[in-house]
N, CA and C atoms as an extended XYZ file, in Angstrom:
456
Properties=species:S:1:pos:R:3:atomname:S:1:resname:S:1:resid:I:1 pbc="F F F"
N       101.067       83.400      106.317 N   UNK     1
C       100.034       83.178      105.330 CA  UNK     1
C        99.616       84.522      104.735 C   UNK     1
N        99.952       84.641      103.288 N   UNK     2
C        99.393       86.021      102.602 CA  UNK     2
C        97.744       86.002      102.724 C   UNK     2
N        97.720       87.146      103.032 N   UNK     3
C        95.914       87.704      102.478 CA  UNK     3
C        95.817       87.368      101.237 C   UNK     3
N        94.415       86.928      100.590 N   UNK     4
C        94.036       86.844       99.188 CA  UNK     4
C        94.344       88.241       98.809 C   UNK     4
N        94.352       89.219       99.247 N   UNK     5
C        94.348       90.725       98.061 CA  UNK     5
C        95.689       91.025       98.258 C   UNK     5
N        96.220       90.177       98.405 N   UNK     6
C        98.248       90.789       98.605 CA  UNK     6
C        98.555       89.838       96.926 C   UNK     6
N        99.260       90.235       96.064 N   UNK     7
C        99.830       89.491       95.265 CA  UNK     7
C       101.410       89.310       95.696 C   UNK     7
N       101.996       88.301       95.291 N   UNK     8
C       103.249       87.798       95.731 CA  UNK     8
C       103.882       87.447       94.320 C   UNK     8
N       105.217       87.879       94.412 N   UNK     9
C       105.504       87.724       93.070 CA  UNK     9
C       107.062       87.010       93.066 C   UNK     9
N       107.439       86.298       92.825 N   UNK    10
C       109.106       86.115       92.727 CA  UNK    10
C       109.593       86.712       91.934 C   UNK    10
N       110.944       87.551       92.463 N   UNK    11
C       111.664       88.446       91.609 CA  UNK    11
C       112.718       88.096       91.780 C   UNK    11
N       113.745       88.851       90.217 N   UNK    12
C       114.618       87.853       89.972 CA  UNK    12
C       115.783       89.093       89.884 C   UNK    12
N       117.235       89.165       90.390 N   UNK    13
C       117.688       87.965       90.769 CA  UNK    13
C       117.140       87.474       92.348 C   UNK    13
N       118.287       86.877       92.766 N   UNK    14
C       117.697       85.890       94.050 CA  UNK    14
C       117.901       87.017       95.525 C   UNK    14
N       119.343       87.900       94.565 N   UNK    15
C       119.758       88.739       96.020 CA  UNK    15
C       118.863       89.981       96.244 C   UNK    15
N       117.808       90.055       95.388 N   UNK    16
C       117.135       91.218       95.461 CA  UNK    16
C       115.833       90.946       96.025 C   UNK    16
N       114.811       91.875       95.778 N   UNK    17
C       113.396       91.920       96.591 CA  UNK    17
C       113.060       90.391       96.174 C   UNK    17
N       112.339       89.686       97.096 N   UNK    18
C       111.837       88.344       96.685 CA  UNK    18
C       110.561       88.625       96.947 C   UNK    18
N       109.255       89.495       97.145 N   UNK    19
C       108.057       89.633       96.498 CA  UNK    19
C       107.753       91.243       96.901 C   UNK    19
N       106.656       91.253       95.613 N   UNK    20
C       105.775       92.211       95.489 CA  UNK    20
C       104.175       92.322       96.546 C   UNK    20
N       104.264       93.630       96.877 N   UNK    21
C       102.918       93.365       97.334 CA  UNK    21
C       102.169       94.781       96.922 C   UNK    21
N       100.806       94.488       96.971 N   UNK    22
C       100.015       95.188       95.742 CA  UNK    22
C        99.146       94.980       96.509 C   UNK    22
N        97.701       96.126       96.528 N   UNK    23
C        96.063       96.126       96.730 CA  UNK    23
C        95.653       95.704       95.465 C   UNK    23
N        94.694       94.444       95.830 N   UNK    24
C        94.292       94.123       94.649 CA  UNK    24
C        92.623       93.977       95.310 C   UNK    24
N        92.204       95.556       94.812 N   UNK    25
C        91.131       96.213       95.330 CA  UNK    25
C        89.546       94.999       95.040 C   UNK    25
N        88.927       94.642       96.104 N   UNK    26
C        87.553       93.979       95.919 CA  UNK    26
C        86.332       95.077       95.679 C   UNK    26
N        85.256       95.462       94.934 N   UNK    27
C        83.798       96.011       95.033 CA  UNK    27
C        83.776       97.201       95.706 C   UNK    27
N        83.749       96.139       96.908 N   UNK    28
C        83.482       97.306       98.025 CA  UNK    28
C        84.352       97.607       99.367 C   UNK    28
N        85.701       97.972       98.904 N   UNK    29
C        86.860       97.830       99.416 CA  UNK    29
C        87.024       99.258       99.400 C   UNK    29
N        87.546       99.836      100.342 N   UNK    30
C        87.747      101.530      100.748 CA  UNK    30
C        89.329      101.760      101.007 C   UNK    30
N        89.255      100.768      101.737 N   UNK    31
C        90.980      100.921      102.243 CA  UNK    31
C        91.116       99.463      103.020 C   UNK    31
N        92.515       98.931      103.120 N   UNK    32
C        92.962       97.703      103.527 CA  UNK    32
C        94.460       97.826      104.070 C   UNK    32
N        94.783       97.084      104.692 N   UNK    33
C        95.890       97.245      105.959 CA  UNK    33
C        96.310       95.696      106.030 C   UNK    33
N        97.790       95.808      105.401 N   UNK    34
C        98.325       94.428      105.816 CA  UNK    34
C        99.483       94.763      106.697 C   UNK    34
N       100.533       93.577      107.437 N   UNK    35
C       101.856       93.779      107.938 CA  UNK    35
C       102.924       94.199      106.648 C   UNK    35
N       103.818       94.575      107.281 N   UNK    36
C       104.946       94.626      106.391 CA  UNK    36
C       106.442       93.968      106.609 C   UNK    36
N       107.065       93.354      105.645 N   UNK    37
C       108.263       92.755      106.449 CA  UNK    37
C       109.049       93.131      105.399 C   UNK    37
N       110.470       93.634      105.939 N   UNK    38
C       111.593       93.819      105.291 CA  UNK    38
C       111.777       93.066      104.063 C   UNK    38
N       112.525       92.976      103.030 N   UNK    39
C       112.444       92.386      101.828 CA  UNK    39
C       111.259       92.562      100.763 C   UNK    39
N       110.175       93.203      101.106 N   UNK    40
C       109.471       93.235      100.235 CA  UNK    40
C       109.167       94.643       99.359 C   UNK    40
N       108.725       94.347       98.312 N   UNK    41
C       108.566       95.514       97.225 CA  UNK    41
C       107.084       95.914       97.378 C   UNK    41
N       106.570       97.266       97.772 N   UNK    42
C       105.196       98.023       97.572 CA  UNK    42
C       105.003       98.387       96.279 C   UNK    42
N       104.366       98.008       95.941 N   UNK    43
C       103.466       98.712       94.719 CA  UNK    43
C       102.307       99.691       95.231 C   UNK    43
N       101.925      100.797       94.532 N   UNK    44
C       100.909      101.608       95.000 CA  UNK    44
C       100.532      102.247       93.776 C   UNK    44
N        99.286      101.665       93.155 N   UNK    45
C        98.847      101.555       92.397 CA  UNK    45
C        98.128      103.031       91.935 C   UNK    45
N        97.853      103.492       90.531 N   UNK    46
C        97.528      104.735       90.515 CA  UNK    46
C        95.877      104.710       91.121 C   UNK    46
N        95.698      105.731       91.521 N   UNK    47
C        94.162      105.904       92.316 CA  UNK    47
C        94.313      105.263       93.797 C   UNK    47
N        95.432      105.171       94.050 N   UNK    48
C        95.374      104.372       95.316 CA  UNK    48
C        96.547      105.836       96.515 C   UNK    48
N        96.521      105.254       97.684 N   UNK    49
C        97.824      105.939       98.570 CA  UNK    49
C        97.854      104.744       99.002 C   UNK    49
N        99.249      104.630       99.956 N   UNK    50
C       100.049      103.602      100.780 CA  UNK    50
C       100.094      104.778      101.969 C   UNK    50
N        99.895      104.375      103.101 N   UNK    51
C       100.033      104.922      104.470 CA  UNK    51
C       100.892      104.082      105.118 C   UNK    51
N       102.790      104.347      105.618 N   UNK    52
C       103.152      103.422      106.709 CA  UNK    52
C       103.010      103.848      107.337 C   UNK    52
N       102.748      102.478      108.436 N   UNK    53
C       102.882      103.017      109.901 CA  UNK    53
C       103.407      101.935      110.777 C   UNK    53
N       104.110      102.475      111.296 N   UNK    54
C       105.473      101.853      112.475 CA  UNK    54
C       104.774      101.799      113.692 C   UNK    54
N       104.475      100.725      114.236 N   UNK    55
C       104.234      100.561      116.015 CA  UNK    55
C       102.790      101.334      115.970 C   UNK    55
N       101.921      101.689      114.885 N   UNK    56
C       100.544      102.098      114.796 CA  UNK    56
C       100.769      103.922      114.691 C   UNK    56
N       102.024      103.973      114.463 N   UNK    57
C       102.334      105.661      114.573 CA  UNK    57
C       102.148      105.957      112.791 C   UNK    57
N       102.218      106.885      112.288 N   UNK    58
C       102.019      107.355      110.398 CA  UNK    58
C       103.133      107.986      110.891 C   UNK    58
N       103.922      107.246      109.395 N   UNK    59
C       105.586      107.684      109.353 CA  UNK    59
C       105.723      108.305      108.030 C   UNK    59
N       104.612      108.121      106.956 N   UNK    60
C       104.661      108.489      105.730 CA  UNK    60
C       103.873      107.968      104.652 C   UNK    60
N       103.289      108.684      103.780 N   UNK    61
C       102.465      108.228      102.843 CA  UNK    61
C       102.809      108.248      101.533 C   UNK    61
N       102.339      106.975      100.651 N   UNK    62
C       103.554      106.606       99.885 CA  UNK    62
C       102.183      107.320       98.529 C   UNK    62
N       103.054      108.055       97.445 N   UNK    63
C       102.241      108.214       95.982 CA  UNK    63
C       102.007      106.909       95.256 C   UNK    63
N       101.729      106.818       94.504 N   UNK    64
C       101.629      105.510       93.411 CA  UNK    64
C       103.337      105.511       92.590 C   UNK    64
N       103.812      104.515       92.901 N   UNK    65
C       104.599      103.813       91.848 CA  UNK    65
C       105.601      102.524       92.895 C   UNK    65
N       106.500      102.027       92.782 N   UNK    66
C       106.846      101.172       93.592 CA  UNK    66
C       107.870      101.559       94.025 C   UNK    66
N       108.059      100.650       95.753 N   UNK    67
C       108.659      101.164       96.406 CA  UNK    67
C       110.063       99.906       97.128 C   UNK    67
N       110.837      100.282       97.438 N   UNK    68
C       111.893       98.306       98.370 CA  UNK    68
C       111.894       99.346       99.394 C   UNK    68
N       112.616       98.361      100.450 N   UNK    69
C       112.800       98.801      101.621 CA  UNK    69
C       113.976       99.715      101.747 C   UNK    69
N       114.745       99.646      100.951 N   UNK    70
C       115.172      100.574      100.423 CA  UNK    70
C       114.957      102.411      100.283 C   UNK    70
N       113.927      102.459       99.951 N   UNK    71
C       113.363      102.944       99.404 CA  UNK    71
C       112.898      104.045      100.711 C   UNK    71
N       112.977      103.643      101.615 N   UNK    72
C       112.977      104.190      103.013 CA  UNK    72
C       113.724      105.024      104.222 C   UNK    72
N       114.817      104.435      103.262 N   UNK    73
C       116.021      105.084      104.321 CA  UNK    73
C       116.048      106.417      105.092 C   UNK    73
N       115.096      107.210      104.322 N   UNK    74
C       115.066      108.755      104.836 CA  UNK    74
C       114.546      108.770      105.767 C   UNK    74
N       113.340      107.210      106.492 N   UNK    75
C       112.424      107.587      107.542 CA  UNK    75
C       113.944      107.570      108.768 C   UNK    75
N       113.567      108.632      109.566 N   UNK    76
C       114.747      108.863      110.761 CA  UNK    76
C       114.343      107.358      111.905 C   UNK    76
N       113.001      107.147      111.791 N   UNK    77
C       112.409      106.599      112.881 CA  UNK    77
C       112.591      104.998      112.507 C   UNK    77
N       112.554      104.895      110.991 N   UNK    78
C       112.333      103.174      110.505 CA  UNK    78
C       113.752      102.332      111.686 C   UNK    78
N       113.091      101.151      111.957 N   UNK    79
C       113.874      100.483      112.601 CA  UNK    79
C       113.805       98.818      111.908 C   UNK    79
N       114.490       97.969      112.062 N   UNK    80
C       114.420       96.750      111.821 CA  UNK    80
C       113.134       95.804      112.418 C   UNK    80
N       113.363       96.072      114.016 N   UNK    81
C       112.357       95.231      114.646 CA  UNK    81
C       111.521       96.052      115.388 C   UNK    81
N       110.435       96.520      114.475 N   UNK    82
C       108.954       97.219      114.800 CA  UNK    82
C       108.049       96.581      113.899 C   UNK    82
N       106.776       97.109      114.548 N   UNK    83
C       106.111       96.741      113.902 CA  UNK    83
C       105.280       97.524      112.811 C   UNK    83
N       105.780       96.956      111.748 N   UNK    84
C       104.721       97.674      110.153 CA  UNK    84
C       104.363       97.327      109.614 C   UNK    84
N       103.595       98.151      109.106 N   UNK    85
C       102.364       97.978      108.279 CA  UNK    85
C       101.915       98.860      107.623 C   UNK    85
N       101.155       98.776      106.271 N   UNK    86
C       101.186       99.351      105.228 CA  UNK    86
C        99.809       99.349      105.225 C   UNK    86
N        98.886      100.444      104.713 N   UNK    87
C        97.642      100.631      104.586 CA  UNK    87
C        97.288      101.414      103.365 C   UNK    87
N        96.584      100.294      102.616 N   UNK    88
C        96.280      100.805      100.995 CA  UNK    88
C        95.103      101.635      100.566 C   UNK    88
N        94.585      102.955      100.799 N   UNK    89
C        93.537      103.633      100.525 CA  UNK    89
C        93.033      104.156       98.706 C   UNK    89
N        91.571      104.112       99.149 N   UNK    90
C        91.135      104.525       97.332 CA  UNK    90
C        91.329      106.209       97.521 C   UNK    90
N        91.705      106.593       96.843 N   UNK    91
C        91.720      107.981       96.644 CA  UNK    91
C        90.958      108.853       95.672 C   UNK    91
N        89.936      107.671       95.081 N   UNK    92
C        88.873      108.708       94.328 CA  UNK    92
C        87.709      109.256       94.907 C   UNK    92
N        87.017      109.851       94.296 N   UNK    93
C        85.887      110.476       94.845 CA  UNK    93
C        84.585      109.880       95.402 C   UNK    93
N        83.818      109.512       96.155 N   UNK    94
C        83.042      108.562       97.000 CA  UNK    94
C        81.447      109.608       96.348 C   UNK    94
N        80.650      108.871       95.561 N   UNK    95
C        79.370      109.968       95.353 CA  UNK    95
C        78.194      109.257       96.342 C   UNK    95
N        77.132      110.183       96.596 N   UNK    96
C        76.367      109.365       96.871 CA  UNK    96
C        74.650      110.897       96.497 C   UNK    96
N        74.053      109.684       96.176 N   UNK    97
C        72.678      110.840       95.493 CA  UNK    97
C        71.481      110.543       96.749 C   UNK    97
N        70.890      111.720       96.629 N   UNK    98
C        69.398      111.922       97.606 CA  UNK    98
C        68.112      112.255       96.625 C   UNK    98
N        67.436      111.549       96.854 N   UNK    99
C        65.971      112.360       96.158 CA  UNK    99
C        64.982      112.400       96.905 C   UNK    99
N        64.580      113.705       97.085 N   UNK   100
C        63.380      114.699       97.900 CA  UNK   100
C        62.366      114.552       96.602 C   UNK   100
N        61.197      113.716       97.153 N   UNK   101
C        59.906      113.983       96.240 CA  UNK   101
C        58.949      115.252       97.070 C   UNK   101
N        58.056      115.275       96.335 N   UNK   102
C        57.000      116.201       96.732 CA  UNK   102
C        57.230      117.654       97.691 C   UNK   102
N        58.546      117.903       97.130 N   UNK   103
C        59.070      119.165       97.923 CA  UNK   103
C        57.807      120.644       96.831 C   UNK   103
N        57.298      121.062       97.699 N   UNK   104
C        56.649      122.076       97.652 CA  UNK   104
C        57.098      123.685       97.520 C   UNK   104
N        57.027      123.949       96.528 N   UNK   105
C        57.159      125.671       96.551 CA  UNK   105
C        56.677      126.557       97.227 C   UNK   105
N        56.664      127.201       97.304 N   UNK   106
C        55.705      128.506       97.948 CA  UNK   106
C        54.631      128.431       97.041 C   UNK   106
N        54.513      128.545       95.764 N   UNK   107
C        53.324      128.572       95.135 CA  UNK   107
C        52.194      126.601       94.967 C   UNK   107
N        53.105      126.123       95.927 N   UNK   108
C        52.682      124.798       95.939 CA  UNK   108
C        52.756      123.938       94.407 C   UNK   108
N        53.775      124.238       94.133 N   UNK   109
C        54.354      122.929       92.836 CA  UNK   109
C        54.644      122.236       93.119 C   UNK   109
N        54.540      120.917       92.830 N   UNK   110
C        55.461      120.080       93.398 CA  UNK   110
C        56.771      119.674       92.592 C   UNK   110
N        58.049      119.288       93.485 N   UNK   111
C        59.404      118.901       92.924 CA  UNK   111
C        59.308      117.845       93.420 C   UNK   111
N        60.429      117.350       92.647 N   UNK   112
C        61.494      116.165       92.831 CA  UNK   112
C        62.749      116.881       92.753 C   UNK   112
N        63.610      116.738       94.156 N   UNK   113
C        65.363      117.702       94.070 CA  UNK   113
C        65.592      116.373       93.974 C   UNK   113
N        66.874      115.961       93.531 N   UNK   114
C        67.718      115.219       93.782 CA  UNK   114
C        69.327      116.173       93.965 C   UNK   114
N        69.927      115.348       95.020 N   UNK   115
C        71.380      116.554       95.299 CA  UNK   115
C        72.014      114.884       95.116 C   UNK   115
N        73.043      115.260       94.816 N   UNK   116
C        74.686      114.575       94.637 CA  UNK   116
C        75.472      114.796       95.444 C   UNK   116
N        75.799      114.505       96.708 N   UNK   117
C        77.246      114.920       97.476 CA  UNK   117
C        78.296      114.091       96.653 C   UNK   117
N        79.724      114.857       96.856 N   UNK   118
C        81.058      113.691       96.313 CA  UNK   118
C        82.314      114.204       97.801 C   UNK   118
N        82.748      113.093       97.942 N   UNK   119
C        83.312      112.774       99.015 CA  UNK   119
C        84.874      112.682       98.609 C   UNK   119
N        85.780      113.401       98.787 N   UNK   120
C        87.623      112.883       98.590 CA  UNK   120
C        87.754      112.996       99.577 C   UNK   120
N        88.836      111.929       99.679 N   UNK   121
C        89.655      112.096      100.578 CA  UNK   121
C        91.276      112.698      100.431 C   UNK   121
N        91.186      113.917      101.203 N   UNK   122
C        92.312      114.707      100.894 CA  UNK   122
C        93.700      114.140      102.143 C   UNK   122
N        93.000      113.611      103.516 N   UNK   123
C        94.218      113.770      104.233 CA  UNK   123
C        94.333      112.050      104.608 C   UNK   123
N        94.698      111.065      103.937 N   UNK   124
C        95.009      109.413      104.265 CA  UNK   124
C        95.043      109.127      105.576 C   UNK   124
N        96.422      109.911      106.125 N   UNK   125
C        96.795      109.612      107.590 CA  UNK   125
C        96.006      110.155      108.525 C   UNK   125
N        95.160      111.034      108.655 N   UNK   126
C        93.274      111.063      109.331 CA  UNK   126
C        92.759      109.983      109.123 C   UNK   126
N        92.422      109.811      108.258 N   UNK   127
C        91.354      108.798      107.990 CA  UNK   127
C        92.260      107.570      108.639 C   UNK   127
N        92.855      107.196      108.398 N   UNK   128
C        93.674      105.984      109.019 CA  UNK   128
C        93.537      105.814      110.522 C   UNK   128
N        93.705      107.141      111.116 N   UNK   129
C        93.417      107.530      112.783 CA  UNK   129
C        92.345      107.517      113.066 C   UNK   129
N        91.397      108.205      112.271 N   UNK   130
C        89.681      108.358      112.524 CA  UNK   130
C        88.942      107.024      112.728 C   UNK   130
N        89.028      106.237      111.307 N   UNK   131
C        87.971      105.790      110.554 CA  UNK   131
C        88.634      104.516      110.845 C   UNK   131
N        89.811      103.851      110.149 N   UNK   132
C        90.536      102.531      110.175 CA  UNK   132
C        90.753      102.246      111.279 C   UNK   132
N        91.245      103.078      112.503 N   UNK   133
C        91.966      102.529      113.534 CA  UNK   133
C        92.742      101.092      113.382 C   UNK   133
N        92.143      100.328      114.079 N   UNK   134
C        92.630       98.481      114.052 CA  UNK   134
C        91.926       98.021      113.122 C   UNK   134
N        91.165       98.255      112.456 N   UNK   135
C        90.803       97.520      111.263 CA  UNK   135
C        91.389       96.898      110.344 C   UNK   135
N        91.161       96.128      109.397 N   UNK   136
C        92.406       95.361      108.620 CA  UNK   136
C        91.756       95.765      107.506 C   UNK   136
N        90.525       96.261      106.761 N   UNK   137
C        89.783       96.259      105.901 CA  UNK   137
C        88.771       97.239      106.808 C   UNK   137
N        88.063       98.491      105.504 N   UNK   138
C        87.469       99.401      105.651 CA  UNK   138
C        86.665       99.655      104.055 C   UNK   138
N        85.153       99.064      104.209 N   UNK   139
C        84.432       98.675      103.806 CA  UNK   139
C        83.834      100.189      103.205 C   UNK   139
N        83.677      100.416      101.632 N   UNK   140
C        82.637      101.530      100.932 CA  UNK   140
C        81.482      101.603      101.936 C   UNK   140
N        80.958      100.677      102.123 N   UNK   141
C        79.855      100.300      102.644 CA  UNK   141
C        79.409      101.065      104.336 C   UNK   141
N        80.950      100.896      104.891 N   UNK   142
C        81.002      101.877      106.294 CA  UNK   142
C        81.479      102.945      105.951 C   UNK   142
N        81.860      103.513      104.853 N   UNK   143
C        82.431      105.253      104.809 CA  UNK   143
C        80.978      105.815      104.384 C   UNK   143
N        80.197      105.058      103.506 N   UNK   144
C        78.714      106.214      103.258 CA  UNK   144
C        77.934      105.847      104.557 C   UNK   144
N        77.856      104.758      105.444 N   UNK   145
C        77.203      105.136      106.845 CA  UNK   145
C        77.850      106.112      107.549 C   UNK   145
N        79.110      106.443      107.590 N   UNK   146
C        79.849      107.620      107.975 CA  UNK   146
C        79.401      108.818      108.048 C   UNK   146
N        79.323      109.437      106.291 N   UNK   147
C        78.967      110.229      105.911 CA  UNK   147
C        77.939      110.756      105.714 C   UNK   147
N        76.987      109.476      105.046 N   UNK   148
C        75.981      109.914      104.090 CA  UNK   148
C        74.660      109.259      104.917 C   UNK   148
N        74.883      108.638      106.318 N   UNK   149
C        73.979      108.664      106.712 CA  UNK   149
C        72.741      106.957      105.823 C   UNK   149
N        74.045      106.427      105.730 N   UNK   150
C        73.242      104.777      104.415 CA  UNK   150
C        72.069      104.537      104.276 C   UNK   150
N        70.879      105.575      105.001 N   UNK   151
C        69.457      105.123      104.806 CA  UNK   151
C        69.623      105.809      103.234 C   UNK   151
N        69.925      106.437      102.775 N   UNK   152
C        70.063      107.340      101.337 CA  UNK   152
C        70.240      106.393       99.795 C   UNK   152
């Protein structure tokens, strides 16, 4: 049974990839993790990474454009019967704003600071180890409790 955010596509001819699979990103969706089975075509959408991983090990992280199984041959380690899985991360910048009222000067003025942190993620296969572990889905919502501390 596909996940709702996997699209499935029939491709033609018959002897070639018979579906596509794609993040088809929700709101508040950070990163998502389905299985993977031989025959199928990755898509990795721009703003996105693909992380495989074999038996829960990171074998390689895929850029945006599409990929067959094929497409693999270089991994030394890929085997037929393991287990994989593909993990679809956002790769843009995560903001999140603070506002300090009644911050006081030395001469007793009062402010309003507001600061902006912005959050990338530079290394996928960390975060995959850190943050995702067994997760199947990794929620915006749990990376700024992460970070930013979500009372903010």
């Amino acid at each position: 049974m596909m996940n709702q955010n996997v699209v499935a596509l029939n491709s033609v001819p018959q002897n070639f990839v018979q579906h596509c699979i794609c993040w088809e990103r929700k709101a508040d969706e950070f990163a998502w993790r389905l299985d993977w089975q031989t025959g199928y075509e990755i898509l990795v959408v721009y703003g996105t990474k693909a992380i495989l991983l074999e038996n829960g090990k990171l074998l390689h992280i895929l850029e945006p454009g599409k990929y067959t199984h094929h497409s693999f041959s270089f991994l030394p380690l890929w085997k037929e019967k393991t287990n994989k899985s593909v993990v679809f991360v956002d790769m843009g910048d995560l903001e999140q704003s603070y506002v300090f009222k009644n911050v006081r000067t030395q001469d007793q003025f009062a402010l309003e600071v507001k600061l902006t942190f912005a959050l990338a993620l530079v290394n996928p296969g960390s975060f995959c180890i850190n943050l995702l572990k067994n997760q199947d889905c990794y929620c915006l919502s749990q990376l700024k409790a992460v970070f930013f501390d979500a009372g903010g």
